[in-house]
Amino acid sequence: MKISMVSEHASPLAALGGVDAGGQNVHVAELSLALSRRGHDVTVYTRRDDPFLPDRVRTGSRLEVVHVTAGPARGVPKDGLLPYMGALAEGIFADWGNRPPDIVHGHFWMSGLAALDAAGRSRAAGRPVEVVQTFHALGTVKQRHQGTDDTSPADRILLEAMVARSARRVVATCSDEVFELKSMGVAGNRVSIAPCGVDLELFTPTGPVESRGRSHRIVSVGRLVPRKGMDLVIRALRELKDAGHDDVELVIVGGPGSSTGLEGDPEAQRLKSLARTLGVEDRVELRGQVQRGEMPALLRSADAVVCAPWYEPFGIVPLEAMGCGVPVVAAAVGGLVDTVVDGRTGLHVPPRDPAAIAGAVAEILADPEWAAGLGRNGYRRVRARYSWSRIAADTEKAYQSALRSGSAVSADSDSPGAARHLESTGGRAL
Ligand code: UDP
């Protein structure tokens, strides 16, 4: 198959840990690679955010990344990218020329708009392309949790629902998302589940282990944004101290790559000042951005990896911890409900509950043998279910379903398919 991935803000080539660079970048990079290894020709289209980026970067014999000029050639926060999706679609359509792909797969709702738009142009030129969509995050969920702090464009929820209904098929990453999609009017028979995966060659139980500063260590990894709940883990550390677990350190990973960068980062400063107020600043390290290659050694050094988001569309970090054989303490939200099995690969805690996090970490620290068993089970689970080759095979099935229902619709000229919905808007998503 010839496949176009559209990932407007999340380039597979970007450094991770910044405000807008995390799981989606990893997902697009690894899924594209795994699909190309299955013999598909994959092109990833992403927005040019630097004038010096080459137009095309070939990263494998069947895999390349194309930087499309759409809006200013500099970093723009993802919530400001909507006005440039028409230009992105135009660039993608132009790059297809006379040889469009079989499938265009949008990642995140704005990429979905660009994918539908490019597919609409191609269809109008007599060359149909099927659109598959993965949202990675949903505006309804974000709005529910962030309320007035949500900086998404005003029309996000409306447009997102339009993308969900117009794409030939939606690929959800977890069961929780399927319920959300249902409440957006997306019929279950148009949804496939293909979770995120983990690089099982990189994230392994054996290999270098970073040395610790204290006898116990917990690690939290994520973009430094409030909803990742790093403050809750700092509060849990204080509770652990009060409960007599005095020799525990917390390493928080993510955010800017340098110490000066961290000094200028408001969330990093908020976390630092919280640690100071709670009297645990001597045991909290804000590490900033960690390169991918260094992540396994860091994760292996932890007694437990704590993931305490308010909500989580999927969450790749627990899989990475499990790959390294480390127990995970996870808020029971979103994708973490599927990935972490309570009492088998880690412990679930209610969201936004520092006392519960502290309790779970204390249980793990108190019984190293049981904790090692959790780690081993986690490793088995990710090997059995979350390799990128398996995820690519699941995604391929979703593509095949999209192609099948696409040809069924074109054979039935009266069918009110997604294509017609878009055509009624002049073949344009925007
Ligand atoms: N990550 C990284 N370095 C950092 C911070 C994060 O490599 O300094 C990686 C992390 O290992 C994971 C991804 O970024 O692969 C974050 O993905 P996740 O799904 O957990 O969260 P998201 O950022 O998508 O909300």
Short mmCIF file of C-alpha atoms and ligand atoms in Angstrom, two decimals:
data_model
loop_
_atom_site.label_atom_id
_atom_site.label_comp_id
_atom_site.label_asym_id
_atom_site.label_seq_id
_atom_site.Cartn_x
_atom_site.Cartn_y
_atom_site.Cartn_z
CA MET A 1 0.00 0.00 0.00
CA LYS A 2 1.01 3.58 -0.50
CA ILE A 3 0.33 5.47 2.74
CA SER A 4 0.48 9.17 3.59
CA MET A 5 0.68 10.09 7.27
CA VAL A 6 -0.26 13.66 8.21
CA SER A 7 1.09 14.92 11.53
CA GLU A 8 0.86 18.69 11.44
CA HIS A 9 2.60 19.64 14.70
CA ALA A 10 4.28 16.40 15.70
CA SER A 11 7.21 15.63 13.44
CA PRO A 12 8.70 12.16 13.75
CA LEU A 13 12.09 13.87 13.59
CA ALA A 14 11.55 16.30 16.52
CA ALA A 15 13.24 16.18 19.92
CA LEU A 16 10.79 15.03 22.61
CA GLY A 17 9.71 16.52 25.92
CA GLY A 18 8.80 20.04 24.79
CA VAL A 19 5.27 21.38 25.37
CA ASP A 20 3.98 20.04 22.05
CA ALA A 21 6.38 17.14 21.42
CA GLY A 22 5.59 13.82 23.04
CA GLY A 23 3.67 10.63 22.38
CA GLN A 24 2.26 11.63 18.99
CA ASN A 25 5.76 12.18 17.60
CA VAL A 26 6.82 8.74 18.85
CA HIS A 27 3.63 7.13 17.57
CA VAL A 28 3.91 8.56 14.07
CA ALA A 29 7.63 7.76 13.85
CA GLU A 30 7.36 4.16 15.06
CA LEU A 31 4.11 3.28 13.28
CA SER A 32 5.45 4.64 10.00
CA LEU A 33 8.68 2.70 10.39
CA ALA A 34 6.87 -0.52 11.28
CA LEU A 35 4.47 -0.14 8.33
CA SER A 36 7.40 0.49 5.98
CA ARG A 37 9.04 -2.67 7.33
CA ARG A 38 5.87 -4.56 6.37
CA GLY A 39 6.50 -3.48 2.79
CA HIS A 40 4.31 -0.37 2.57
CA ASP A 41 5.55 2.92 1.11
CA VAL A 42 5.07 5.57 3.78
CA THR A 43 5.41 9.35 3.50
CA VAL A 44 4.94 11.49 6.60
CA TYR A 45 3.81 15.07 5.98
CA THR A 46 4.51 17.56 8.74
CA ARG A 47 4.60 21.34 8.92
CA ARG A 48 7.91 23.09 8.29
CA ASP A 49 8.79 24.79 11.60
CA ASP A 50 12.33 25.82 10.67
CA PRO A 51 13.46 27.49 7.42
CA PHE A 52 16.58 25.30 7.25
CA LEU A 53 14.79 21.97 7.22
CA PRO A 54 15.25 20.06 3.94
CA ASP A 55 12.08 19.53 1.88
CA ARG A 56 12.38 15.77 2.14
CA VAL A 57 14.25 13.48 4.51
CA ARG A 58 14.49 9.83 3.53
CA THR A 59 14.75 7.76 6.72
CA GLY A 60 14.35 4.30 5.21
CA SER A 61 14.06 2.61 1.84
CA ARG A 62 10.26 2.90 2.02
CA LEU A 63 9.96 5.81 4.44
CA GLU A 64 10.38 9.55 4.09
CA VAL A 65 9.39 12.75 5.89
CA VAL A 66 8.22 15.75 3.87
CA HIS A 67 8.28 19.24 5.39
CA VAL A 68 5.40 21.24 3.95
CA THR A 69 5.45 25.02 4.11
CA ALA A 70 2.19 25.98 5.80
CA GLY A 71 2.31 29.16 7.87
CA PRO A 72 5.48 30.66 9.33
CA ALA A 73 8.61 28.48 9.15
CA ARG A 74 9.09 28.55 12.92
CA GLY A 75 7.60 26.86 15.96
CA VAL A 76 3.96 27.85 16.46
CA PRO A 77 2.02 26.43 19.45
CA LYS A 78 -0.24 23.69 18.13
CA ASP A 79 -3.38 25.52 19.17
CA GLY A 80 -2.42 28.31 16.74
CA LEU A 81 -2.04 26.07 13.70
CA LEU A 82 -5.65 25.83 12.48
CA PRO A 83 -5.39 28.69 9.94
CA TYR A 84 -2.58 26.85 8.15
CA MET A 85 -4.34 23.52 7.56
CA GLY A 86 -5.60 24.62 4.12
CA ALA A 87 -2.01 25.34 3.04
CA LEU A 88 -0.88 22.03 4.49
CA ALA A 89 -3.56 20.21 2.48
CA GLU A 90 -2.54 22.10 -0.65
CA GLY A 91 1.11 21.10 -0.15
CA ILE A 92 0.19 17.46 0.41
CA PHE A 93 -2.09 17.36 -2.64
CA ALA A 94 0.63 18.99 -4.77
CA ASP A 95 3.17 16.44 -3.57
CA TRP A 96 0.86 13.57 -4.50
CA GLY A 97 0.73 14.76 -8.11
CA ASN A 98 -0.75 12.06 -10.31
CA ARG A 99 0.13 9.31 -7.84
CA PRO A 100 -2.00 9.73 -4.72
CA PRO A 101 -1.72 7.19 -1.90
CA ASP A 102 -4.26 4.48 -1.13
CA ILE A 103 -4.68 5.80 2.39
CA VAL A 104 -4.11 9.16 4.04
CA HIS A 105 -3.96 8.81 7.82
CA GLY A 106 -4.49 11.98 9.88
CA HIS A 107 -2.96 12.22 13.34
CA PHE A 108 -4.68 14.75 15.67
CA TRP A 109 -7.84 16.53 14.61
CA MET A 110 -6.15 19.33 12.67
CA SER A 111 -4.19 16.86 10.57
CA GLY A 112 -7.53 15.15 9.98
CA LEU A 113 -8.84 18.36 8.44
CA ALA A 114 -5.80 18.59 6.17
CA ALA A 115 -6.08 14.89 5.26
CA LEU A 116 -9.79 15.22 4.37
CA ASP A 117 -9.10 18.39 2.43
CA ALA A 118 -6.27 16.82 0.40
CA ALA A 119 -8.38 13.69 -0.18
CA GLY A 120 -11.31 15.89 -1.28
CA ARG A 121 -9.08 17.63 -3.84
CA SER A 122 -7.82 14.30 -5.10
CA ARG A 123 -11.32 12.87 -5.37
CA ALA A 124 -12.42 15.95 -7.31
CA ALA A 125 -9.52 15.23 -9.70
CA GLY A 126 -10.81 11.68 -10.17
CA ARG A 127 -8.25 10.02 -7.93
CA PRO A 128 -9.98 8.86 -4.70
CA VAL A 129 -8.01 8.37 -1.49
CA GLU A 130 -9.45 6.86 1.71
CA VAL A 131 -9.05 8.83 4.95
CA VAL A 132 -8.26 7.14 8.26
CA GLN A 133 -8.07 9.20 11.43
CA THR A 134 -6.37 8.82 14.82
CA PHE A 135 -7.17 11.65 17.23
CA HIS A 136 -4.52 11.04 19.92
CA ALA A 137 -6.53 13.46 22.10
CA LEU A 138 -10.14 14.63 22.00
CA GLY A 139 -11.33 18.19 22.50
CA THR A 140 -14.35 17.08 24.54
CA VAL A 141 -12.09 15.36 27.07
CA LYS A 142 -9.63 18.25 27.20
CA GLN A 143 -12.44 20.75 27.71
CA ARG A 144 -13.93 18.61 30.49
CA HIS A 145 -10.66 18.54 32.39
CA GLN A 146 -9.11 21.90 31.59
CA GLY A 147 -12.20 24.11 31.39
CA THR A 148 -11.23 27.74 30.85
CA ASP A 149 -7.51 26.83 30.70
CA ASP A 150 -8.13 24.95 27.45
CA THR A 151 -6.44 27.00 24.72
CA SER A 152 -7.85 24.93 21.83
CA PRO A 153 -9.45 26.88 18.95
CA ALA A 154 -13.11 27.68 19.66
CA ASP A 155 -14.41 25.38 16.91
CA ARG A 156 -12.32 22.37 17.86
CA ILE A 157 -15.12 20.21 19.21
CA LEU A 158 -17.33 20.91 16.22
CA LEU A 159 -14.60 20.33 13.64
CA GLU A 160 -13.31 17.28 15.45
CA ALA A 161 -16.75 15.69 15.32
CA MET A 162 -16.89 16.53 11.61
CA VAL A 163 -13.52 14.81 11.06
CA ALA A 164 -14.70 11.78 13.06
CA ARG A 165 -17.83 11.47 10.95
CA SER A 166 -16.13 12.18 7.61
CA ALA A 167 -13.10 9.91 7.82
CA ARG A 168 -13.72 6.49 6.35
CA ARG A 169 -12.43 4.88 9.53
CA VAL A 170 -11.31 6.06 12.96
CA VAL A 171 -8.49 4.28 14.76
CA ALA A 172 -8.85 4.74 18.52
CA THR A 173 -5.89 4.04 20.77
CA CYS A 174 -7.84 2.73 23.78
CA SER A 175 -11.26 1.51 24.87
CA ASP A 176 -12.00 4.73 26.77
CA GLU A 177 -11.67 6.64 23.49
CA VAL A 178 -14.19 4.35 21.81
CA PHE A 179 -16.82 5.44 24.38
CA GLU A 180 -15.97 9.09 23.79
CA LEU A 181 -16.23 8.62 20.03
CA LYS A 182 -19.61 6.95 20.46
CA SER A 183 -20.89 9.99 22.32
CA MET A 184 -19.65 12.10 19.38
CA GLY A 185 -21.89 10.11 17.05
CA VAL A 186 -19.27 7.75 15.63
CA ALA A 187 -20.76 4.29 15.11
CA GLY A 188 -18.76 1.46 16.66
CA ASN A 189 -18.50 -0.38 13.33
CA ARG A 190 -16.43 2.50 11.90
CA VAL A 191 -13.89 2.37 14.74
CA SER A 192 -10.86 0.09 15.06
CA ILE A 193 -8.57 -0.04 18.09
CA ALA A 194 -4.82 0.06 17.56
CA PRO A 195 -2.99 1.20 20.68
CA CYS A 196 0.41 2.86 20.77
CA GLY A 197 3.34 0.52 20.95
CA VAL A 198 6.81 0.54 22.45
CA ASP A 199 10.27 0.04 20.98
CA LEU A 200 11.10 -3.35 22.50
CA GLU A 201 14.69 -3.25 21.30
CA LEU A 202 15.37 -0.02 23.19
CA PHE A 203 13.19 -0.44 26.27
CA THR A 204 14.47 -3.71 27.73
CA PRO A 205 14.92 -4.94 31.32
CA THR A 206 18.65 -5.49 30.86
CA GLY A 207 21.19 -2.81 29.99
CA PRO A 208 22.82 0.18 31.67
CA VAL A 209 21.21 1.48 34.87
CA GLU A 210 21.72 5.05 35.98
CA SER A 211 23.01 5.38 39.55
CA ARG A 212 20.69 6.83 42.18
CA GLY A 213 21.30 9.60 44.67
CA ARG A 214 19.30 7.88 47.43
CA SER A 215 18.34 4.32 48.25
CA HIS A 216 14.96 4.56 46.51
CA ARG A 217 13.90 6.40 43.40
CA ILE A 218 10.63 7.14 41.67
CA VAL A 219 10.57 8.58 38.17
CA SER A 220 7.88 10.57 36.35
CA VAL A 221 8.21 11.35 32.65
CA GLY A 222 6.13 13.74 30.59
CA ARG A 223 5.79 17.08 28.91
CA LEU A 224 5.89 19.76 31.62
CA VAL A 225 2.25 20.74 31.45
CA PRO A 226 -0.06 20.85 34.48
CA ARG A 227 -2.31 18.03 33.28
CA LYS A 228 0.57 15.55 33.52
CA GLY A 229 0.20 15.86 37.33
CA MET A 230 3.88 16.14 38.29
CA ASP A 231 2.80 18.31 41.24
CA LEU A 232 0.74 15.39 42.55
CA VAL A 233 3.86 13.21 42.58
CA ILE A 234 5.77 15.88 44.53
CA ARG A 235 2.90 15.93 47.05
CA ALA A 236 3.04 12.13 47.23
CA LEU A 237 6.76 12.35 47.98
CA ARG A 238 5.97 14.54 50.97
CA GLU A 239 3.37 11.99 52.13
CA LEU A 240 5.93 9.23 51.78
CA LYS A 241 8.36 11.23 53.88
CA ASP A 242 5.69 11.74 56.54
CA ALA A 243 5.00 8.00 56.52
CA GLY A 244 8.66 7.29 57.31
CA HIS A 245 9.92 6.59 53.76
CA ASP A 246 12.60 9.17 54.12
CA ASP A 247 15.15 8.00 51.61
CA VAL A 248 13.20 8.35 48.37
CA GLU A 249 14.10 10.69 45.52
CA LEU A 250 11.90 11.80 42.65
CA VAL A 251 13.28 12.45 39.16
CA ILE A 252 10.95 14.44 36.94
CA VAL A 253 11.79 14.16 33.24
CA GLY A 254 10.57 16.49 30.50
CA GLY A 255 10.52 20.16 29.60
CA PRO A 256 13.37 22.22 28.19
CA GLY A 257 16.71 20.58 27.52
CA SER A 258 18.96 22.89 29.55
CA SER A 259 19.05 24.22 33.10
CA THR A 260 18.66 27.79 31.81
CA GLY A 261 15.66 26.59 29.82
CA LEU A 262 14.17 25.10 32.98
CA GLU A 263 14.74 28.37 34.83
CA GLY A 264 12.61 30.16 32.25
CA ASP A 265 9.88 27.49 32.20
CA PRO A 266 6.85 28.53 34.30
CA GLU A 267 5.72 24.95 35.01
CA ALA A 268 9.24 23.92 36.07
CA GLN A 269 9.36 26.91 38.40
CA ARG A 270 5.91 26.10 39.81
CA LEU A 271 7.05 22.53 40.56
CA LYS A 272 10.30 23.72 42.13
CA SER A 273 8.52 26.15 44.37
CA LEU A 274 5.98 23.49 45.41
CA ALA A 275 8.84 21.15 46.34
CA ARG A 276 10.39 23.98 48.39
CA THR A 277 7.12 24.75 50.15
CA LEU A 278 6.62 21.08 51.01
CA GLY A 279 10.20 20.76 52.28
CA VAL A 280 11.24 18.11 49.74
CA GLU A 281 13.32 20.18 47.34
CA ASP A 282 16.46 18.25 48.32
CA ARG A 283 14.94 15.07 46.92
CA VAL A 284 13.23 16.33 43.77
CA GLU A 285 15.31 16.62 40.62
CA LEU A 286 13.92 18.36 37.57
CA ARG A 287 16.00 16.68 34.89
CA GLY A 288 14.55 18.52 31.88
CA GLN A 289 14.51 16.88 28.49
CA VAL A 290 16.14 13.46 28.26
CA GLN A 291 17.23 12.03 24.93
CA ARG A 292 15.47 8.89 23.87
CA GLY A 293 18.61 6.77 24.00
CA GLU A 294 19.18 7.71 27.65
CA MET A 295 15.63 7.01 28.77
CA PRO A 296 15.91 3.23 29.36
CA ALA A 297 18.86 3.56 31.79
CA LEU A 298 16.93 6.19 33.70
CA LEU A 299 13.71 4.15 33.83
CA ARG A 300 15.62 1.04 34.95
CA SER A 301 16.98 3.01 37.91
CA ALA A 302 13.46 3.48 39.33
CA ASP A 303 11.71 1.37 41.96
CA ALA A 304 8.51 2.58 40.31
CA VAL A 305 7.55 4.85 37.45
CA VAL A 306 4.63 7.05 38.45
CA CYS A 307 2.17 8.36 35.85
CA ALA A 308 -0.30 10.72 37.50
CA PRO A 309 -2.08 12.60 34.71
CA TRP A 310 -5.54 14.12 35.21
CA TYR A 311 -6.49 12.40 31.98
CA GLU A 312 -4.46 10.56 29.35
CA PRO A 313 -5.51 9.82 25.77
CA PHE A 314 -3.03 6.93 25.71
CA GLY A 315 0.29 7.35 27.55
CA ILE A 316 3.38 5.69 26.09
CA VAL A 317 5.55 6.13 29.18
CA PRO A 318 3.94 3.22 31.12
CA LEU A 319 4.74 0.90 28.20
CA GLU A 320 8.35 2.10 28.20
CA ALA A 321 8.59 1.45 31.95
CA MET A 322 7.04 -2.00 31.51
CA GLY A 323 9.48 -2.72 28.67
CA CYS A 324 12.25 -2.00 31.19
CA GLY A 325 10.63 -4.34 33.74
CA VAL A 326 9.70 -1.55 36.15
CA PRO A 327 6.35 -1.49 38.05
CA VAL A 328 4.03 1.38 37.14
CA VAL A 329 1.84 3.38 39.48
CA ALA A 330 -0.77 4.89 37.20
CA ALA A 331 -3.85 7.04 37.58
CA ALA A 332 -6.76 4.92 36.33
CA VAL A 333 -7.63 7.16 33.40
CA GLY A 334 -7.79 6.86 29.60
CA GLY A 335 -5.28 4.51 28.02
CA LEU A 336 -3.65 3.70 31.37
CA VAL A 337 -6.72 1.63 32.25
CA ASP A 338 -5.90 -0.69 29.33
CA THR A 339 -2.11 -0.78 29.56
CA VAL A 340 -1.46 -1.13 33.30
CA VAL A 341 -3.12 -4.15 34.92
CA ASP A 342 -3.85 -3.35 38.53
CA GLY A 343 -2.04 -5.72 40.88
CA ARG A 344 -0.28 -7.53 37.99
CA THR A 345 1.98 -5.02 36.22
CA GLY A 346 1.60 -2.13 38.63
CA LEU A 347 -1.03 -0.37 40.68
CA HIS A 348 -3.90 1.86 39.69
CA VAL A 349 -4.71 4.89 41.79
CA PRO A 350 -7.64 7.31 41.54
CA PRO A 351 -6.80 10.46 39.55
CA ARG A 352 -5.54 13.54 41.42
CA ASP A 353 -4.91 11.65 44.65
CA PRO A 354 -1.39 12.16 46.10
CA ALA A 355 -2.17 10.04 49.19
CA ALA A 356 -3.12 7.10 46.94
CA ILE A 357 0.09 7.53 44.92
CA ALA A 358 2.12 7.56 48.13
CA GLY A 359 0.29 4.46 49.36
CA ALA A 360 0.95 2.58 46.12
CA VAL A 361 4.64 3.53 46.04
CA ALA A 362 4.96 2.52 49.72
CA GLU A 363 3.50 -0.92 48.89
CA ILE A 364 6.06 -1.36 46.13
CA LEU A 365 8.96 -0.24 48.31
CA ALA A 366 7.86 -2.52 51.13
CA ASP A 367 7.99 -5.73 49.08
CA PRO A 368 10.83 -5.77 46.54
CA GLU A 369 10.15 -9.37 45.49
CA TRP A 370 6.51 -8.68 44.67
CA ALA A 371 7.57 -5.46 42.95
CA ALA A 372 10.05 -7.38 40.79
CA GLY A 373 7.19 -9.72 39.84
CA LEU A 374 5.08 -6.74 38.76
CA GLY A 375 8.00 -5.62 36.60
CA ARG A 376 8.37 -9.06 35.01
CA ASN A 377 4.63 -9.25 34.27
CA GLY A 378 4.77 -5.80 32.72
CA TYR A 379 7.61 -6.87 30.48
CA ARG A 380 5.66 -9.97 29.36
CA ARG A 381 2.58 -7.87 28.71
CA VAL A 382 4.31 -5.35 26.46
CA ARG A 383 6.11 -8.08 24.55
CA ALA A 384 2.84 -9.91 23.95
CA ARG A 385 0.69 -6.93 23.04
CA TYR A 386 2.53 -3.71 22.38
CA SER A 387 5.29 -4.30 19.83
CA TRP A 388 5.13 -1.78 16.97
CA SER A 389 5.04 -4.64 14.48
CA ARG A 390 1.80 -5.86 16.06
CA ILE A 391 0.37 -2.32 16.16
CA ALA A 392 1.31 -1.88 12.49
CA ALA A 393 -0.49 -5.14 11.63
CA ASP A 394 -3.63 -3.92 13.49
CA THR A 395 -3.43 -0.56 11.71
CA GLU A 396 -3.03 -2.29 8.36
CA LYS A 397 -6.31 -4.13 9.06
CA ALA A 398 -8.01 -0.77 9.69
CA TYR A 399 -6.64 0.48 6.34
CA GLN A 400 -7.98 -2.61 4.60
CA SER A 401 -11.43 -2.06 6.15
CA ALA A 402 -11.33 1.57 5.00
CA LEU A 403 -10.46 0.48 1.45
CA ARG A 404 -13.20 -2.16 1.49
CA SER A 405 -15.90 0.22 2.72
CA GLY A 406 -14.59 2.89 0.32
CA SER A 407 -15.15 0.65 -2.67
CA ALA A 408 -18.54 -0.44 -1.29
CA VAL A 409 -19.59 3.21 -1.10
CA SER A 410 -18.41 4.05 -4.61
CA ALA A 411 -20.25 0.97 -5.93
CA ASP A 412 -23.43 2.28 -4.28
CA SER A 413 -23.99 5.72 -5.71
CA ASP A 414 -26.88 6.45 -3.31
CA SER A 415 -24.83 5.88 -0.20
CA PRO A 416 -24.42 9.02 1.94
CA GLY A 417 -20.71 8.38 2.59
CA ALA A 418 -18.08 10.63 4.03
CA ALA A 419 -16.94 11.53 0.51
CA ARG A 420 -20.27 13.08 -0.29
CA HIS A 421 -20.34 14.93 3.02
CA LEU A 422 -17.12 16.64 2.08
CA GLU A 423 -18.10 17.16 -1.52
CA SER A 424 -21.10 19.09 -0.25
CA THR A 425 -18.59 21.50 1.26
CA GLY A 426 -16.89 21.88 -2.12
CA GLY A 427 -14.39 19.09 -1.47
CA ARG A 428 -12.78 21.16 1.27
CA ALA A 429 -12.68 20.38 4.97
CA LEU A 430 -12.31 24.04 5.84
N1 UDP B 1 10.00 11.78 26.25
C1 UDP B 1 11.36 11.82 25.99
N2 UDP B 1 12.13 12.75 26.63
C2 UDP B 1 11.59 13.62 27.53
C3 UDP B 1 10.22 13.55 27.81
C4 UDP B 1 9.44 12.61 27.15
O1 UDP B 1 11.90 11.03 25.20
O2 UDP B 1 12.35 14.41 28.07
C5 UDP B 1 9.18 10.77 25.56
C6 UDP B 1 8.67 9.64 26.44
O3 UDP B 1 9.68 8.69 26.69
C7 UDP B 1 7.49 9.13 25.62
C8 UDP B 1 6.93 10.41 25.01
O4 UDP B 1 7.99 11.37 25.05
O5 UDP B 1 7.96 8.28 24.58
C9 UDP B 1 5.73 10.92 25.80
O6 UDP B 1 4.62 10.17 25.42
P1 UDP B 1 3.30 9.99 26.28
O7 UDP B 1 2.33 9.25 25.43
O8 UDP B 1 3.58 9.38 27.60
O9 UDP B 1 2.78 11.47 26.57
P2 UDP B 1 2.33 12.68 25.63
O10 UDP B 1 3.50 13.60 25.55
O11 UDP B 1 1.93 12.15 24.30
O12 UDP B 1 1.17 13.32 26.32
#
